[in-house]
Amino acid sequence: MNKHSAVNSFKYPILAKPSGITLEQHTQNVVSEGKLLLEQSPFVVQKYQERVGKSLAIRLERACQYHDLGKTTHKWQIACQKDYNAFLQWQSQHGGTFKDYSNTENAGENIRKAGVRHEIQSLRLIEKTKLPLPQQAAIAAHHGKLGNNFEERWSNENATDLWGIFKKESNRVIEQYSFEQSAKTHYEFAGPRGLLRLVDHRASAKEEGEFVPDFTQFCYNFPHNEKRGVQRMIEQHWEDELLLVRAPTGAGKTDASLLWAQLQIENKRADRLVIAMPTRFTSTALAINVAESLSDAGLYHSSAWFAKFQEQVDAGAIKKQEAEKTHEFARLLQTPITVCTIDHLLMALTLTREDHHIIAFNLANSCVVIDEADFYDDFTQANILVLLEILKYWHVPVLLMSASLPESVLPTYQKIGFRIDKIIEDTSDNSRERFEIKSIKEYSELDEISDLLELCVERGTAIVYANTVDKAVMFYDWFKKRKANPILYHSRFTEPHKKDKEQQLINALGKEAWENNCAKGIAILTQIGEMSINISADIMLSELCPIDRLTQRAGRLCRFDKTKVGELYLLVPQKNDLVYPAPYGEYDRKIKAWIPCEAFVKTTEILDTTCYNAERLVSLLNHVYEIQKSFSPKAINNAKSLKEYFSWNWLINPTQVPKTDDHDANFWRSRNIAPQDTVFIAKPASKIFYNYFGYQSWKLKNSIELPVYLIEKGKKLNMIDLVRVKIYEDDELIYVIREGFYDNEVGVRFNDEGFIL
């Protein structure tokens, strides 16, 4: 650096940015930020040394020292000097900071036109240093340009030889090595690569006076006087590389998972905890619960911003910039504990975005809890097996826990190399009768079950589970006419209305309402209410579903009073004289009917009108899933695509670049569900959004997700319009529901011969 300063013929010192900060200062800031990060993460350094045999501290420091060296090249530097001069002139006229100036049209225009990628020039300048390839890759990728999208750029800067080195190494690993070796090689490269990008961003933010979250440690104190069965068992089996735990609802699984993580971290097997939940709704609920015991908990999924930050930002309790940075920290799994969806982890394994590399590296340094995965869904299970296989190669401790974990999973996990021969089970409360199935009744119209609906009205409190949104709305309408205080909760509400619904449910049927003898109301729920809402009733109507889902639903019966036995009335939905199992199956377009999945059929066959305890439920679960049959061809091919994405993209990012919250890639999907798109419940006040964050803020408050086929129906019924908006410089077409077809009580309602979304 001093060498370049000594021969400096520019007006200003050698600059790193048009803000005026020198390259020497910025480089030192990035180096310091890297050292600070690794000082706070001794386990990460230790694990990298053990797994790779190299010093992560040395690799990261050298990458930091050299990452911006290309900015000393004459072409780039003269452009930066011009941009800095332009900033000073603007500042003399307007005052303000560089951050204010950076939002103007002319900011940085000379650098943009210079046609120089400083990362490429950095690599050219350090060729003689023989820097190991992982550091070279880190330098090449720290602005996300180590991807097939940018191959032409490397050619334009006469760097095809440098590009060829990366391409050759990428192909060598893909062609010569196994999936296991790809995972291990990716870990070696992702360390310097992901961390350089992270510390460079943090240093830049600090230079501009912006907030950056602190690096904090996992810290958990068990909040109760005595440990329960599953919590004591965790302490006995924490050393298992894959620990399978089955425990009934209400057994204290959340604190058990935190105790397990504490043991992993104290014994230097991980330095952070990731809890992966099946849905974003369960993620939010768990994050709120965990926050009571562990203050620095991150939450990340597609609507986590609203759940955690939007209200605080609107009330002025936290600055928007601080909230954005903290939210991003959770997305990268940089928080001591992050609660997210399984989809978020799976998508990171596609390595289709540059930030997936740091997410994957942070995941490799975590211990992971997978909570309540759906075993009836072979599509999801096949994806989870790929995740588990990679976690095994990265030596990541995994705890998989559920109230409904079948014995048949053992051979499946053994096949991918886990030494595991049993499921650890808390049987301390297994014999207590929890509920009785009072009747099993087929129905196609609500009139056929009017006696059961009247019983709910008579009792004044009840929970009704519907398998589809349209059925849930039908139940709501019936109870609404009877003025029975129905509360409808499904996935097709906006985030503010979902939050309102959850609070209504807690107020009506939550623990405090029951303790104060003021519980009142009929909760009408779809699948999102199976695990995420802590409510209870003595009576439940539920449409038939696979036994693992039914076990979760029944866990809401007499939840706060173990002396009671709940009453469960099972409903078998019919349509055109056939069982209507949606969404538990596949829609056959030839016969235009739903074909139930095997778990649904077998559950139908084994249920009877009798009392059930946890022991009997586990027995039924093992019967329904007695054989871990081969996954469907669709599930197998999809999981294979996930492996291929990881292997192909381990070093060079693909041409496809998905959006931040996408859970699908071109040839792979996280879930086997109908394609969905965003629909807005109202037109924006202005059709011009001056920045992306303004648009996102409006979107979070005013959007829902609907299956594409329903959007098409809505368009044909003239109930959904296409509206053109401008977001910064881009024109976008958005779907907007016409006024009158959405409200905060029911959600979306499209009337067309009874057609309801």
PDB file of N, CA and C in Angstrom, residues 393-428:
ATOM      1  N   TYR A 393     -21.520 -34.469   6.633  1.00  0.00           N
ATOM      2  CA  TYR A 393     -20.185 -34.229   6.079  1.00  0.00           C
ATOM      3  C   TYR A 393     -19.513 -33.030   6.744  1.00  0.00           C
ATOM      4  N   TRP A 394     -20.302 -32.074   7.188  1.00  0.00           N
ATOM      5  CA  TRP A 394     -19.756 -30.892   7.861  1.00  0.00           C
ATOM      6  C   TRP A 394     -19.604 -31.091   9.370  1.00  0.00           C
ATOM      7  N   HIS A 395     -19.929 -32.296   9.870  1.00  0.00           N
ATOM      8  CA  HIS A 395     -19.836 -32.611  11.303  1.00  0.00           C
ATOM      9  C   HIS A 395     -20.695 -31.662  12.147  1.00  0.00           C
ATOM     10  N   VAL A 396     -21.927 -31.492  11.721  1.00  0.00           N
ATOM     11  CA  VAL A 396     -22.875 -30.626  12.426  1.00  0.00           C
ATOM     12  C   VAL A 396     -23.784 -31.495  13.292  1.00  0.00           C
ATOM     13  N   PRO A 397     -23.825 -31.295  14.607  1.00  0.00           N
ATOM     14  CA  PRO A 397     -24.753 -32.061  15.455  1.00  0.00           C
ATOM     15  C   PRO A 397     -26.200 -31.700  15.098  1.00  0.00           C
ATOM     16  N   VAL A 398     -27.064 -32.713  15.038  1.00  0.00           N
ATOM     17  CA  VAL A 398     -28.460 -32.505  14.656  1.00  0.00           C
ATOM     18  C   VAL A 398     -29.380 -33.163  15.681  1.00  0.00           C
ATOM     19  N   LEU A 399     -30.396 -32.420  16.082  1.00  0.00           N
ATOM     20  CA  LEU A 399     -31.467 -32.937  16.929  1.00  0.00           C
ATOM     21  C   LEU A 399     -32.761 -32.852  16.133  1.00  0.00           C
ATOM     22  N   LEU A 400     -33.374 -34.001  15.874  1.00  0.00           N
ATOM     23  CA  LEU A 400     -34.639 -34.037  15.157  1.00  0.00           C
ATOM     24  C   LEU A 400     -35.704 -34.476  16.157  1.00  0.00           C
ATOM     25  N   MET A 401     -36.643 -33.584  16.450  1.00  0.00           N
ATOM     26  CA  MET A 401     -37.614 -33.888  17.492  1.00  0.00           C
ATOM     27  C   MET A 401     -39.034 -33.657  17.006  1.00  0.00           C
ATOM     28  N   SER A 402     -39.938 -34.512  17.508  1.00  0.00           N
ATOM     29  CA  SER A 402     -41.324 -34.406  17.093  1.00  0.00           C
ATOM     30  C   SER A 402     -42.197 -35.213  18.038  1.00  0.00           C
ATOM     31  N   ALA A 403     -43.451 -34.826  18.131  1.00  0.00           N
ATOM     32  CA  ALA A 403     -44.421 -35.649  18.851  1.00  0.00           C
ATOM     33  C   ALA A 403     -44.815 -36.852  18.013  1.00  0.00           C
ATOM     34  N   SER A 404     -44.517 -36.768  16.727  1.00  0.00           N
ATOM     35  CA  SER A 404     -44.951 -37.817  15.803  1.00  0.00           C
ATOM     36  C   SER A 404     -43.790 -38.256  14.917  1.00  0.00           C
ATOM     37  N   LEU A 405     -42.873 -39.007  15.524  1.00  0.00           N
ATOM     38  CA  LEU A 405     -41.673 -39.466  14.827  1.00  0.00           C
ATOM     39  C   LEU A 405     -41.726 -40.987  14.710  1.00  0.00           C
ATOM     40  N   PRO A 406     -41.938 -41.527  13.511  1.00  0.00           N
ATOM     41  CA  PRO A 406     -42.101 -42.974  13.368  1.00  0.00           C
ATOM     42  C   PRO A 406     -40.780 -43.734  13.420  1.00  0.00           C
ATOM     43  N   GLU A 407     -40.848 -44.977  13.902  1.00  0.00           N
ATOM     44  CA  GLU A 407     -39.660 -45.828  13.988  1.00  0.00           C
ATOM     45  C   GLU A 407     -39.052 -46.089  12.609  1.00  0.00           C
ATOM     46  N   SER A 408     -39.876 -46.057  11.581  1.00  0.00           N
ATOM     47  CA  SER A 408     -39.412 -46.416  10.238  1.00  0.00           C
ATOM     48  C   SER A 408     -38.404 -45.434   9.657  1.00  0.00           C
ATOM     49  N   VAL A 409     -38.185 -44.304  10.340  1.00  0.00           N
ATOM     50  CA  VAL A 409     -37.190 -43.356   9.815  1.00  0.00           C
ATOM     51  C   VAL A 409     -35.768 -43.853  10.050  1.00  0.00           C
ATOM     52  N   LEU A 410     -35.598 -44.764  10.990  1.00  0.00           N
ATOM     53  CA  LEU A 410     -34.241 -45.186  11.358  1.00  0.00           C
ATOM     54  C   LEU A 410     -33.443 -45.748  10.181  1.00  0.00           C
ATOM     55  N   PRO A 411     -33.973 -46.705   9.415  1.00  0.00           N
ATOM     56  CA  PRO A 411     -33.188 -47.222   8.274  1.00  0.00           C
ATOM     57  C   PRO A 411     -32.839 -46.141   7.255  1.00  0.00           C
ATOM     58  N   THR A 412     -33.750 -45.183   7.075  1.00  0.00           N
ATOM     59  CA  THR A 412     -33.501 -44.105   6.109  1.00  0.00           C
ATOM     60  C   THR A 412     -32.281 -43.288   6.513  1.00  0.00           C
ATOM     61  N   TYR A 413     -32.194 -42.935   7.793  1.00  0.00           N
ATOM     62  CA  TYR A 413     -31.057 -42.134   8.266  1.00  0.00           C
ATOM     63  C   TYR A 413     -29.783 -42.970   8.332  1.00  0.00           C
ATOM     64  N   GLN A 414     -29.931 -44.258   8.600  1.00  0.00           N
ATOM     65  CA  GLN A 414     -28.761 -45.137   8.616  1.00  0.00           C
ATOM     66  C   GLN A 414     -28.130 -45.246   7.226  1.00  0.00           C
ATOM     67  N   LYS A 415     -28.975 -45.208   6.196  1.00  0.00           N
ATOM     68  CA  LYS A 415     -28.483 -45.332   4.817  1.00  0.00           C
ATOM     69  C   LYS A 415     -27.549 -44.194   4.430  1.00  0.00           C
ATOM     70  N   ILE A 416     -27.740 -43.006   5.013  1.00  0.00           N
ATOM     71  CA  ILE A 416     -26.854 -41.894   4.653  1.00  0.00           C
ATOM     72  C   ILE A 416     -25.678 -41.779   5.626  1.00  0.00           C
ATOM     73  N   GLY A 417     -25.511 -42.835   6.470  1.00  0.00           N
ATOM     74  CA  GLY A 417     -24.277 -42.932   7.242  1.00  0.00           C
ATOM     75  C   GLY A 417     -24.370 -42.612   8.713  1.00  0.00           C
ATOM     76  N   PHE A 418     -25.555 -42.332   9.234  1.00  0.00           N
ATOM     77  CA  PHE A 418     -25.668 -42.026  10.665  1.00  0.00           C
ATOM     78  C   PHE A 418     -25.688 -43.321  11.471  1.00  0.00           C
ATOM     79  N   ARG A 419     -24.882 -43.354  12.525  1.00  0.00           N
ATOM     80  CA  ARG A 419     -24.869 -44.498  13.435  1.00  0.00           C
ATOM     81  C   ARG A 419     -25.962 -44.269  14.485  1.00  0.00           C
ATOM     82  N   ILE A 420     -27.120 -44.784  14.181  1.00  0.00           N
ATOM     83  CA  ILE A 420     -28.271 -44.531  15.047  1.00  0.00           C
ATOM     84  C   ILE A 420     -29.168 -45.759  15.048  1.00  0.00           C
ATOM     85  N   ASP A 421     -29.604 -46.165  16.244  1.00  0.00           N
ATOM     86  CA  ASP A 421     -30.397 -47.395  16.310  1.00  0.00           C
ATOM     87  C   ASP A 421     -31.699 -47.244  17.094  1.00  0.00           C
ATOM     88  N   LYS A 422     -31.993 -46.046  17.596  1.00  0.00           N
ATOM     89  CA  LYS A 422     -33.238 -45.896  18.343  1.00  0.00           C
ATOM     90  C   LYS A 422     -33.669 -44.433  18.413  1.00  0.00           C
ATOM     91  N   ILE A 423     -34.949 -44.278  18.699  1.00  0.00           N
ATOM     92  CA  ILE A 423     -35.525 -42.959  18.960  1.00  0.00           C
ATOM     93  C   ILE A 423     -35.631 -42.804  20.472  1.00  0.00           C
ATOM     94  N   ILE A 424     -35.110 -41.718  20.983  1.00  0.00           N
ATOM     95  CA  ILE A 424     -35.222 -41.441  22.413  1.00  0.00           C
ATOM     96  C   ILE A 424     -36.628 -40.915  22.686  1.00  0.00           C
ATOM     97  N   GLU A 425     -37.289 -41.494  23.657  1.00  0.00           N
ATOM     98  CA  GLU A 425     -38.689 -41.133  23.867  1.00  0.00           C
ATOM     99  C   GLU A 425     -38.976 -40.809  25.328  1.00  0.00           C
ATOM    100  N   ASP A 426     -39.721 -39.733  25.531  1.00  0.00           N
ATOM    101  CA  ASP A 426     -40.203 -39.376  26.867  1.00  0.00           C
ATOM    102  C   ASP A 426     -41.555 -40.060  27.068  1.00  0.00           C
ATOM    103  N   THR A 427     -41.569 -41.089  27.917  1.00  0.00           N
ATOM    104  CA  THR A 427     -42.808 -41.850  28.142  1.00  0.00           C
ATOM    105  C   THR A 427     -43.438 -41.543  29.496  1.00  0.00           C
ATOM    106  N   SER A 428     -42.947 -40.507  30.153  1.00  0.00           N
ATOM    107  CA  SER A 428     -43.401 -40.224  31.520  1.00  0.00           C
ATOM    108  C   SER A 428     -44.888 -39.912  31.607  1.00  0.00           C
TER     109      SER A 428
END
